[in-house]
């Protein structure tokens, strides 16, 4: 099964490794490329033709243009290409030929890696389940869950790892609410998700936890077919006409879990870290809590945690900015750079919760734009607000240099955030 995180293995590490001195700035290698243009060639280990997009407008153009595919089953991205295929693609591009999609009969529900119109059907079905009523219900549960976890931290403290005690459980429990996971099953669900997604686990541990998670979700889908309830998964089971297959439903649930868990958790933990390291910004937010919505947008922009995880494949030759991208090339959007484009923003490198709202690409753009963004925003708004008001003297428990950074991951953040109070 292809995962976009594999790009990591062939992208030069200097584009990914942020400096421990200022972990919130893009990796030095990425920042250094800013001067080389909004669209620039990217050398990959296997020699495949690739491009890095660092400009905001250019990134939006790529993500909004259907000639760029996200379908890794029909088109091969740079990570999947063998040496002879690299040469064949280059020769075909010289002749001006588009890339021919592989013929596949698709049975999966990995809509994140589909193009319209296949993508559109599942996306619409899912969008229809993110109703205002359901979001409201989720938001009220969210406050309860946040407060419960803060109280547990306070009772066991002073001192906690904010990642384990708060940032991970919050999004995980929200996905449980969304999918309708029974309370009795939540510990097992969270344990397996934790192991499956953690870089601390071995490959075998991850495979075992992943297998258990798959079996768990398969059973969940079967339960929802037999006993529908008020959750999103039940809605998908019963509202789709023609119905979705079990395989599709399982994949959709796994996509939601994969996309909605680590992302939000890292925004919560890294966001808290960034606020603690910017005391003037934290003070401004504490002085005027109505700034929280702006602060969330600014943190999304400033931290851009999806480092090089958004990429596309050119199905024909396309000109972006003033660069011709040949058919077959993989285009990697450098979200951290695009979100700091000095052509659109003054002081792009500082965290400023009072700045005029700047449009950003932290949730992507175009047909794949994050479907969970409303939920993610609510999780951050409630998550930061409850934390900062209930623990007013929250601070780091170790020197900043000792905080373990997720430099090895496409979703940036911290592995742990030791905090204390009192
Ligand atoms: C897509 C970011 C939270 C579900 C995306 C994309 C980005 C993103 C950049 C586009 C990827 C691409 O175009 O290749 C984030 C961030 C989050 C977050 C930064 C947290 C702060 C969530 C949550 C959920 C979710 C909470 C679900 C409950 C999805 C799904 C997609 C997606 C299903 C794929 C949509 C599609 O392909 O049509 N997200 N996301 N995300 N996100 Fe999120």
GROMACS .gro file of C-alpha atoms and ligand atoms in nm:
model
  465
    1UNK     CA    1   0.000   0.000   0.000
    2UNK     CA    2   0.146   0.334  -0.101
    3UNK     CA    3   0.167   0.609   0.153
    4UNK     CA    4   0.284   0.961   0.072
    5UNK     CA    5   0.512   0.947   0.374
    6UNK     CA    6   0.740   0.734   0.160
    7UNK     CA    7   0.851   1.053  -0.013
    8UNK     CA    8   1.053   1.105   0.299
    9UNK     CA    9   1.291   0.828   0.205
   10UNK     CA   10   1.401   0.997  -0.116
   11UNK     CA   11   1.369   1.368  -0.034
   12UNK     CA   12   1.699   1.527   0.081
   13UNK     CA   13   1.689   1.537   0.462
   14UNK     CA   14   1.801   1.899   0.480
   15UNK     CA   15   1.457   1.990   0.346
   16UNK     CA   16   1.294   1.820   0.643
   17UNK     CA   17   1.515   1.869   0.944
   18UNK     CA   18   1.422   2.181   1.132
   19UNK     CA   19   1.680   2.339   1.356
   20UNK     CA   20   1.648   2.280   1.728
   21UNK     CA   21   1.733   2.649   1.786
   22UNK     CA   22   1.411   2.758   1.619
   23UNK     CA   23   1.196   2.452   1.560
   24UNK     CA   24   0.910   2.662   1.425
   25UNK     CA   25   1.094   2.784   1.117
   26UNK     CA   26   1.105   2.565   0.806
   27UNK     CA   27   1.406   2.336   0.772
   28UNK     CA   28   1.718   2.542   0.685
   29UNK     CA   29   1.754   2.357   0.355
   30UNK     CA   30   1.401   2.453   0.260
   31UNK     CA   31   1.437   2.815   0.370
   32UNK     CA   32   1.761   2.838   0.175
   33UNK     CA   33   1.575   2.739  -0.141
   34UNK     CA   34   1.339   3.031  -0.114
   35UNK     CA   35   1.574   3.242  -0.319
   36UNK     CA   36   1.583   2.989  -0.604
   37UNK     CA   37   1.234   3.062  -0.727
   38UNK     CA   38   0.872   2.981  -0.661
   39UNK     CA   39   0.895   2.664  -0.872
   40UNK     CA   40   1.230   2.486  -0.885
   41UNK     CA   41   1.373   2.147  -0.979
   42UNK     CA   42   1.407   1.905  -0.689
   43UNK     CA   43   1.674   1.637  -0.702
   44UNK     CA   44   1.552   1.306  -0.568
   45UNK     CA   45   1.760   1.002  -0.480
   46UNK     CA   46   1.618   0.795  -0.769
   47UNK     CA   47   1.671   1.064  -1.033
   48UNK     CA   48   1.299   1.105  -1.105
   49UNK     CA   49   1.200   1.445  -1.241
   50UNK     CA   50   1.055   1.643  -0.958
   51UNK     CA   51   0.975   1.999  -0.870
   52UNK     CA   52   0.945   2.188  -0.547
   53UNK     CA   53   0.685   2.465  -0.523
   54UNK     CA   54   0.768   2.729  -0.263
   55UNK     CA   55   0.541   3.015  -0.380
   56UNK     CA   56   0.188   3.063  -0.247
   57UNK     CA   57   0.015   3.144  -0.577
   58UNK     CA   58   0.202   2.869  -0.761
   59UNK     CA   59   0.111   2.615  -0.491
   60UNK     CA   60  -0.254   2.715  -0.522
   61UNK     CA   61  -0.234   2.683  -0.898
   62UNK     CA   62  -0.097   2.327  -0.874
   63UNK     CA   63  -0.356   2.216  -0.618
   64UNK     CA   64  -0.641   2.372  -0.817
   65UNK     CA   65  -0.546   2.224  -1.155
   66UNK     CA   66  -0.695   1.886  -1.251
   67UNK     CA   67  -0.401   1.812  -1.479
   68UNK     CA   68  -0.215   1.737  -1.158
   69UNK     CA   69  -0.324   1.399  -1.023
   70UNK     CA   70  -0.331   1.264  -0.670
   71UNK     CA   71  -0.413   0.910  -0.787
   72UNK     CA   72  -0.117   0.693  -0.687
   73UNK     CA   73  -0.286   0.381  -0.821
   74UNK     CA   74  -0.322   0.509  -1.178
   75UNK     CA   75  -0.012   0.728  -1.191
   76UNK     CA   76   0.322   0.656  -1.032
   77UNK     CA   77   0.480   0.928  -0.825
   78UNK     CA   78   0.854   0.967  -0.791
   79UNK     CA   79   0.875   0.720  -0.502
   80UNK     CA   80   0.735   0.437  -0.712
   81UNK     CA   81   0.947   0.478  -1.024
   82UNK     CA   82   1.217   0.231  -1.126
   83UNK     CA   83   1.522   0.364  -1.312
   84UNK     CA   84   1.400   0.248  -1.655
   85UNK     CA   85   1.061   0.410  -1.594
   86UNK     CA   86   1.229   0.740  -1.507
   87UNK     CA   87   1.402   0.731  -1.847
   88UNK     CA   88   1.085   0.625  -2.034
   89UNK     CA   89   0.881   0.905  -1.876
   90UNK     CA   90   1.145   1.162  -1.962
   91UNK     CA   91   1.154   1.045  -2.325
   92UNK     CA   92   0.774   1.054  -2.353
   93UNK     CA   93   0.770   1.403  -2.201
   94UNK     CA   94   1.029   1.515  -2.462
   95UNK     CA   95   0.788   1.399  -2.731
   96UNK     CA   96   0.512   1.599  -2.564
   97UNK     CA   97   0.302   1.296  -2.474
   98UNK     CA   98   0.073   1.297  -2.170
   99UNK     CA   99   0.105   1.013  -1.919
  100UNK     CA  100  -0.134   0.726  -1.979
  101UNK     CA  101  -0.316   0.614  -1.662
  102UNK     CA  102  -0.284   0.247  -1.567
  103UNK     CA  103  -0.602   0.046  -1.621
  104UNK     CA  104  -0.730  -0.058  -1.283
  105UNK     CA  105  -1.060  -0.176  -1.150
  106UNK     CA  106  -1.089   0.002  -0.825
  107UNK     CA  107  -1.259  -0.150  -0.521
  108UNK     CA  108  -1.101   0.056  -0.244
  109UNK     CA  109  -1.223   0.369  -0.069
  110UNK     CA  110  -0.893   0.554  -0.037
  111UNK     CA  111  -1.055   0.866  -0.181
  112UNK     CA  112  -0.767   1.086  -0.069
  113UNK     CA  113  -0.568   0.920  -0.350
  114UNK     CA  114  -0.835   0.944  -0.618
  115UNK     CA  115  -0.907   1.207  -0.883
  116UNK     CA  116  -1.247   1.341  -0.989
  117UNK     CA  117  -1.497   1.201  -1.075
  118UNK     CA  118  -1.420   0.894  -0.858
  119UNK     CA  119  -1.305   1.117  -0.576
  120UNK     CA  120  -1.609   1.341  -0.608
  121UNK     CA  121  -1.865   1.073  -0.527
  122UNK     CA  122  -1.705   0.966  -0.200
  123UNK     CA  123  -1.611   1.320  -0.104
  124UNK     CA  124  -1.971   1.436  -0.150
  125UNK     CA  125  -2.109   1.146   0.052
  126UNK     CA  126  -1.868   1.223   0.332
  127UNK     CA  127  -1.925   1.599   0.313
  128UNK     CA  128  -2.297   1.530   0.356
  129UNK     CA  129  -2.221   1.362   0.688
  130UNK     CA  130  -2.034   1.660   0.834
  131UNK     CA  131  -2.365   1.826   0.917
  132UNK     CA  132  -2.402   2.139   1.130
  133UNK     CA  133  -2.596   1.937   1.387
  134UNK     CA  134  -2.328   1.670   1.410
  135UNK     CA  135  -2.049   1.930   1.435
  136UNK     CA  136  -2.235   2.108   1.720
  137UNK     CA  137  -2.272   1.782   1.909
  138UNK     CA  138  -1.902   1.710   1.858
  139UNK     CA  139  -1.806   2.054   1.982
  140UNK     CA  140  -1.991   2.017   2.309
  141UNK     CA  141  -1.831   1.675   2.366
  142UNK     CA  142  -1.498   1.837   2.284
  143UNK     CA  143  -1.512   2.075   2.580
  144UNK     CA  144  -1.604   1.792   2.816
  145UNK     CA  145  -1.318   1.576   2.689
  146UNK     CA  146  -1.066   1.862   2.713
  147UNK     CA  147  -1.167   1.952   3.068
  148UNK     CA  148  -1.163   1.586   3.182
  149UNK     CA  149  -0.807   1.547   3.054
  150UNK     CA  150  -0.684   1.871   3.208
  151UNK     CA  151  -0.834   1.773   3.542
  152UNK     CA  152  -0.665   1.434   3.526
  153UNK     CA  153  -0.334   1.606   3.449
  154UNK     CA  154  -0.376   1.848   3.738
  155UNK     CA  155  -0.466   1.566   3.975
  156UNK     CA  156  -0.158   1.363   3.880
  157UNK     CA  157   0.081   1.662   3.861
  158UNK     CA  158   0.250   1.896   3.873
  159UNK     CA  159   0.421   1.786   3.554
  160UNK     CA  160   0.302   1.594   3.247
  161UNK     CA  161   0.390   1.507   2.891
  162UNK     CA  162   0.135   1.721   2.710
  163UNK     CA  163   0.147   1.499   2.401
  164UNK     CA  164   0.037   1.182   2.581
  165UNK     CA  165  -0.184   1.346   2.840
  166UNK     CA  166  -0.370   1.588   2.615
  167UNK     CA  167  -0.271   1.644   2.253
  168UNK     CA  168  -0.310   1.280   2.140
  169UNK     CA  169  -0.623   1.178   2.333
  170UNK     CA  170  -0.829   1.479   2.221
  171UNK     CA  171  -0.832   1.414   1.845
  172UNK     CA  172  -0.839   1.040   1.900
  173UNK     CA  173  -1.154   1.062   2.111
  174UNK     CA  174  -1.311   1.301   1.860
  175UNK     CA  175  -1.259   1.041   1.586
  176UNK     CA  176  -1.420   0.784   1.819
  177UNK     CA  177  -1.721   1.016   1.852
  178UNK     CA  178  -1.731   1.068   1.476
  179UNK     CA  179  -1.712   0.697   1.394
  180UNK     CA  180  -1.933   0.588   1.682
  181UNK     CA  181  -1.680   0.373   1.869
  182UNK     CA  182  -1.830   0.233   2.194
  183UNK     CA  183  -1.688   0.366   2.519
  184UNK     CA  184  -1.584   0.016   2.623
  185UNK     CA  185  -1.367  -0.020   2.311
  186UNK     CA  186  -1.196   0.317   2.323
  187UNK     CA  187  -0.887   0.221   2.520
  188UNK     CA  188  -0.805  -0.062   2.279
  189UNK     CA  189  -0.875   0.166   1.984
  190UNK     CA  190  -0.649   0.440   2.121
  191UNK     CA  191  -0.370   0.198   2.213
  192UNK     CA  192  -0.364   0.045   1.867
  193UNK     CA  193  -0.382   0.383   1.695
  194UNK     CA  194  -0.098   0.509   1.913
  195UNK     CA  195   0.126   0.214   1.827
  196UNK     CA  196   0.030   0.210   1.457
  197UNK     CA  197   0.114   0.578   1.412
  198UNK     CA  198   0.412   0.610   1.646
  199UNK     CA  199   0.771   0.633   1.531
  200UNK     CA  200   0.868   0.476   1.866
  201UNK     CA  201   0.717   0.142   1.766
  202UNK     CA  202   0.903  -0.119   1.567
  203UNK     CA  203   0.785  -0.222   1.220
  204UNK     CA  204   0.639  -0.545   1.365
  205UNK     CA  205   0.456  -0.358   1.638
  206UNK     CA  206   0.315  -0.116   1.384
  207UNK     CA  207   0.206  -0.399   1.155
  208UNK     CA  208   0.037  -0.586   1.440
  209UNK     CA  209  -0.142  -0.274   1.569
  210UNK     CA  210  -0.239  -0.181   1.212
  211UNK     CA  211  -0.385  -0.527   1.159
  212UNK     CA  212  -0.584  -0.507   1.481
  213UNK     CA  213  -0.708  -0.162   1.387
  214UNK     CA  214  -0.822  -0.287   1.047
  215UNK     CA  215  -1.007  -0.579   1.210
  216UNK     CA  216  -1.158  -0.342   1.463
  217UNK     CA  217  -1.285  -0.104   1.193
  218UNK     CA  218  -1.417  -0.395   0.986
  219UNK     CA  219  -1.619  -0.509   1.287
  220UNK     CA  220  -1.733  -0.153   1.349
  221UNK     CA  221  -1.864  -0.128   0.993
  222UNK     CA  222  -2.049  -0.459   1.033
  223UNK     CA  223  -2.200  -0.335   1.362
  224UNK     CA  224  -2.319  -0.012   1.200
  225UNK     CA  225  -2.485  -0.208   0.920
  226UNK     CA  226  -2.670  -0.421   1.174
  227UNK     CA  227  -2.741  -0.152   1.434
  228UNK     CA  228  -2.724   0.197   1.286
  229UNK     CA  229  -2.690   0.482   1.531
  230UNK     CA  230  -2.640   0.856   1.513
  231UNK     CA  231  -2.276   0.864   1.404
  232UNK     CA  232  -2.110   0.955   1.074
  233UNK     CA  233  -2.018   0.596   0.988
  234UNK     CA  234  -2.378   0.480   1.030
  235UNK     CA  235  -2.482   0.771   0.814
  236UNK     CA  236  -2.242   0.661   0.538
  237UNK     CA  237  -2.361   0.301   0.563
  238UNK     CA  238  -2.724   0.393   0.522
  239UNK     CA  239  -2.738   0.713   0.316
  240UNK     CA  240  -2.522   0.612   0.018
  241UNK     CA  241  -2.714   0.514  -0.293
  242UNK     CA  242  -2.575   0.300  -0.453
  243UNK     CA  243  -2.438   0.174  -0.124
  244UNK     CA  244  -2.070   0.178  -0.039
  245UNK     CA  245  -1.906  -0.162  -0.003
  246UNK     CA  246  -1.754  -0.279   0.325
  247UNK     CA  247  -1.406  -0.239   0.177
  248UNK     CA  248  -1.482   0.122   0.084
  249UNK     CA  249  -1.632   0.201   0.424
  250UNK     CA  250  -1.333   0.053   0.607
  251UNK     CA  251  -1.094   0.258   0.394
  252UNK     CA  252  -1.293   0.577   0.449
  253UNK     CA  253  -1.285   0.523   0.826
  254UNK     CA  254  -0.910   0.457   0.810
  255UNK     CA  255  -0.854   0.772   0.603
  256UNK     CA  256  -1.042   0.979   0.860
  257UNK     CA  257  -0.840   0.826   1.138
  258UNK     CA  258  -0.509   0.868   0.958
  259UNK     CA  259  -0.578   1.225   0.848
  260UNK     CA  260  -0.751   1.354   1.159
  261UNK     CA  261  -0.544   1.219   1.442
  262UNK     CA  262  -0.173   1.296   1.415
  263UNK     CA  263  -0.231   1.628   1.238
  264UNK     CA  264  -0.446   1.779   1.510
  265UNK     CA  265  -0.236   1.625   1.789
  266UNK     CA  266   0.078   1.786   1.651
  267UNK     CA  267  -0.089   2.121   1.604
  268UNK     CA  268  -0.202   2.114   1.968
  269UNK     CA  269   0.138   2.019   2.109
  270UNK     CA  270   0.358   2.224   1.875
  271UNK     CA  271   0.114   2.516   1.898
  272UNK     CA  272   0.136   2.516   2.277
  273UNK     CA  273   0.515   2.501   2.252
  274UNK     CA  274   0.518   2.793   2.008
  275UNK     CA  275   0.295   3.003   2.234
  276UNK     CA  276   0.512   2.929   2.539
  277UNK     CA  277   0.821   3.035   2.342
  278UNK     CA  278   0.653   3.357   2.228
  279UNK     CA  279   0.546   3.508   2.563
  280UNK     CA  280   0.432   3.837   2.408
  281UNK     CA  281   0.191   3.649   2.180
  282UNK     CA  282   0.070   3.432   2.466
  283UNK     CA  283   0.014   3.744   2.677
  284UNK     CA  284  -0.184   3.909   2.395
  285UNK     CA  285  -0.404   3.601   2.367
  286UNK     CA  286  -0.456   3.580   2.742
  287UNK     CA  287  -0.542   3.951   2.755
  288UNK     CA  288  -0.799   3.916   2.477
  289UNK     CA  289  -0.938   3.562   2.449
  290UNK     CA  290  -1.148   3.668   2.149
  291UNK     CA  291  -0.820   3.652   1.952
  292UNK     CA  292  -0.830   3.271   1.965
  293UNK     CA  293  -0.973   3.222   1.613
  294UNK     CA  294  -0.704   3.445   1.465
  295UNK     CA  295  -0.440   3.272   1.678
  296UNK     CA  296  -0.547   2.931   1.546
  297UNK     CA  297  -0.519   3.050   1.183
  298UNK     CA  298  -0.184   3.212   1.252
  299UNK     CA  299  -0.050   2.898   1.421
  300UNK     CA  300  -0.168   2.687   1.126
  301UNK     CA  301   0.018   2.920   0.890
  302UNK     CA  302   0.328   2.969   1.100
  303UNK     CA  303   0.380   2.604   1.191
  304UNK     CA  304   0.265   2.441   0.863
  305UNK     CA  305   0.313   2.096   1.013
  306UNK     CA  306   0.256   1.904   0.689
  307UNK     CA  307   0.610   1.956   0.574
  308UNK     CA  308   0.638   1.805   0.227
  309UNK     CA  309   0.334   1.581   0.247
  310UNK     CA  310   0.124   1.741  -0.026
  311UNK     CA  311   0.235   1.629  -0.370
  312UNK     CA  312   0.085   1.570  -0.714
  313UNK     CA  313   0.179   1.408  -1.046
  314UNK     CA  314   0.166   1.606  -1.372
  315UNK     CA  315  -0.042   1.403  -1.619
  316UNK     CA  316   0.058   1.634  -1.905
  317UNK     CA  317   0.300   1.920  -1.953
  318UNK     CA  318   0.186   2.221  -1.750
  319UNK     CA  319   0.346   2.560  -1.701
  320UNK     CA  320   0.342   2.683  -1.344
  321UNK     CA  321   0.474   3.032  -1.279
  322UNK     CA  322   0.736   3.049  -1.552
  323UNK     CA  323   0.850   2.689  -1.524
  324UNK     CA  324   0.743   2.411  -1.759
  325UNK     CA  325   0.663   2.096  -1.566
  326UNK     CA  326   0.695   1.789  -1.789
  327UNK     CA  327   0.432   1.514  -1.797
  328UNK     CA  328   0.505   1.247  -1.538
  329UNK     CA  329   0.693   1.475  -1.300
  330UNK     CA  330   0.613   1.475  -0.930
  331UNK     CA  331   0.540   1.815  -0.783
  332UNK     CA  332   0.598   1.862  -0.411
  333UNK     CA  333   0.428   2.157  -0.245
  334UNK     CA  334   0.647   2.306   0.028
  335UNK     CA  335   0.360   2.427   0.246
  336UNK     CA  336   0.588   2.582   0.514
  337UNK     CA  337   0.749   2.802   0.247
  338UNK     CA  338   0.429   2.883   0.057
  339UNK     CA  339   0.275   2.997   0.384
  340UNK     CA  340   0.563   3.237   0.438
  341UNK     CA  341   0.564   3.389   0.091
  342UNK     CA  342   0.705   3.740   0.134
  343UNK     CA  343   0.525   3.851  -0.182
  344UNK     CA  344   0.194   3.826   0.005
  345UNK     CA  345   0.288   3.887   0.366
  346UNK     CA  346   0.498   4.126   0.568
  347UNK     CA  347   0.701   3.968   0.851
  348UNK     CA  348   0.616   3.615   0.731
  349UNK     CA  349   0.865   3.457   0.970
  350UNK     CA  350   0.711   3.580   1.291
  351UNK     CA  351   0.418   3.449   1.490
  352UNK     CA  352   0.170   3.735   1.519
  353UNK     CA  353  -0.172   3.648   1.653
  354UNK     CA  354  -0.294   4.000   1.579
  355UNK     CA  355  -0.198   4.010   1.212
  356UNK     CA  356  -0.466   4.062   0.950
  357UNK     CA  357  -0.590   3.716   0.857
  358UNK     CA  358  -0.360   3.579   0.594
  359UNK     CA  359  -0.497   3.305   0.367
  360UNK     CA  360  -0.283   2.994   0.412
  361UNK     CA  361  -0.245   2.648   0.266
  362UNK     CA  362  -0.219   2.453   0.592
  363UNK     CA  363  -0.541   2.269   0.498
  364UNK     CA  364  -0.443   2.242   0.133
  365UNK     CA  365  -0.648   2.382  -0.156
  366UNK     CA  366  -0.875   2.255  -0.432
  367UNK     CA  367  -1.079   1.935  -0.442
  368UNK     CA  368  -0.876   1.761  -0.170
  369UNK     CA  369  -0.882   2.052   0.071
  370UNK     CA  370  -0.909   1.917   0.425
  371UNK     CA  371  -1.259   1.784   0.488
  372UNK     CA  372  -1.202   1.789   0.864
  373UNK     CA  373  -1.094   2.153   0.888
  374UNK     CA  374  -1.401   2.271   1.075
  375UNK     CA  375  -1.353   1.998   1.334
  376UNK     CA  376  -0.977   2.060   1.349
  377UNK     CA  377  -1.034   2.432   1.411
  378UNK     CA  378  -1.280   2.355   1.689
  379UNK     CA  379  -1.035   2.110   1.847
  380UNK     CA  380  -0.762   2.373   1.848
  381UNK     CA  381  -0.985   2.655   1.967
  382UNK     CA  382  -1.125   2.455   2.259
  383UNK     CA  383  -0.798   2.270   2.319
  384UNK     CA  384  -0.582   2.584   2.353
  385UNK     CA  385  -0.845   2.788   2.539
  386UNK     CA  386  -0.917   2.529   2.808
  387UNK     CA  387  -0.549   2.452   2.857
  388UNK     CA  388  -0.439   2.815   2.888
  389UNK     CA  389  -0.722   2.921   3.117
  390UNK     CA  390  -0.720   2.616   3.344
  391UNK     CA  391  -0.342   2.607   3.381
  392UNK     CA  392  -0.252   2.978   3.382
  393UNK     CA  393   0.113   2.918   3.479
  394UNK     CA  394   0.179   2.640   3.228
  395UNK     CA  395   0.548   2.627   3.131
  396UNK     CA  396   0.810   2.397   2.983
  397UNK     CA  397   0.956   2.150   3.233
  398UNK     CA  398   1.288   2.112   3.048
  399UNK     CA  399   1.515   2.350   2.853
  400UNK     CA  400   1.374   2.411   2.503
  401UNK     CA  401   1.674   2.240   2.340
  402UNK     CA  402   1.575   1.910   2.501
  403UNK     CA  403   1.231   1.887   2.345
  404UNK     CA  404   1.238   1.596   2.098
  405UNK     CA  405   1.134   1.720   1.753
  406UNK     CA  406   0.962   1.509   1.488
  407UNK     CA  407   1.229   1.590   1.231
  408UNK     CA  408   1.203   1.242   1.092
  409UNK     CA  409   0.832   1.270   1.012
  410UNK     CA  410   0.639   1.431   0.730
  411UNK     CA  411   0.397   1.564   0.988
  412UNK     CA  412   0.617   1.785   1.199
  413UNK     CA  413   0.568   1.839   1.571
  414UNK     CA  414   0.713   1.716   1.897
  415UNK     CA  415   0.743   1.357   2.017
  416UNK     CA  416   0.688   1.476   2.372
  417UNK     CA  417   0.628   1.810   2.544
  418UNK     CA  418   0.725   1.800   2.913
  419UNK     CA  419   0.531   2.077   3.088
  420UNK     CA  420   0.475   2.177   3.446
  421UNK     CA  421   0.292   2.432   3.663
  422UNK     CA  422   0.254   2.543   4.023
  423LIG     C1  423  -0.692   1.651   0.364
  423LIG     C2  424  -0.433   1.918   0.678
  423LIG     C3  425  -0.723   1.773   1.043
  423LIG     C4  426  -0.948   1.473   0.739
  423LIG     C5  427  -0.601   1.739   0.417
  423LIG     C6  428  -0.502   1.814   0.340
  423LIG     C7  429  -0.429   1.886   0.428
  423LIG     C8  430  -0.481   1.861   0.561
  423LIG     C9  431  -0.312   1.978   0.394
  423LIG    C10  432  -0.486   1.810   0.187
  423LIG    C11  433  -0.393   1.701   0.143
  423LIG    C12  434  -0.368   1.703  -0.008
  423LIG     O1  435  -0.423   1.786  -0.080
  423LIG     O2  436  -0.289   1.619  -0.055
  423LIG    C13  437  -0.488   1.898   0.804
  423LIG    C14  438  -0.439   1.963   0.925
  423LIG    C15  439  -0.522   1.924   1.028
  423LIG    C16  440  -0.621   1.833   0.970
  423LIG    C17  441  -0.320   2.058   0.933
  423LIG    C18  442  -0.519   1.960   1.172
  423LIG    C19  443  -0.485   2.075   1.219
  423LIG    C20  444  -0.814   1.684   0.991
  423LIG    C21  445  -0.921   1.620   1.065
  423LIG    C22  446  -0.983   1.533   0.980
  423LIG    C23  447  -0.915   1.544   0.851
  423LIG    C24  448  -0.954   1.646   1.211
  423LIG    C25  449  -1.099   1.440   0.998
  423LIG    C26  450  -1.175   1.428   1.097
  423LIG    C27  451  -0.895   1.494   0.614
  423LIG    C28  452  -0.933   1.416   0.497
  423LIG    C29  453  -0.859   1.467   0.388
  423LIG    C30  454  -0.777   1.575   0.442
  423LIG    C31  455  -1.033   1.302   0.493
  423LIG    C32  456  -0.865   1.422   0.243
  423LIG    C33  457  -0.969   1.496   0.169
  423LIG    C34  458  -0.976   1.459   0.022
  423LIG     O3  459  -0.883   1.397  -0.031
  423LIG     O4  460  -1.076   1.494  -0.040
  423LIG     N1  461  -0.586   1.773   0.552
  423LIG     N2  462  -0.596   1.821   0.835
  423LIG     N3  463  -0.814   1.636   0.862
  423LIG     N4  464  -0.802   1.588   0.578
  423LIG    FE1  465  -0.708   1.713   0.705
   0.00000   0.00000   0.00000
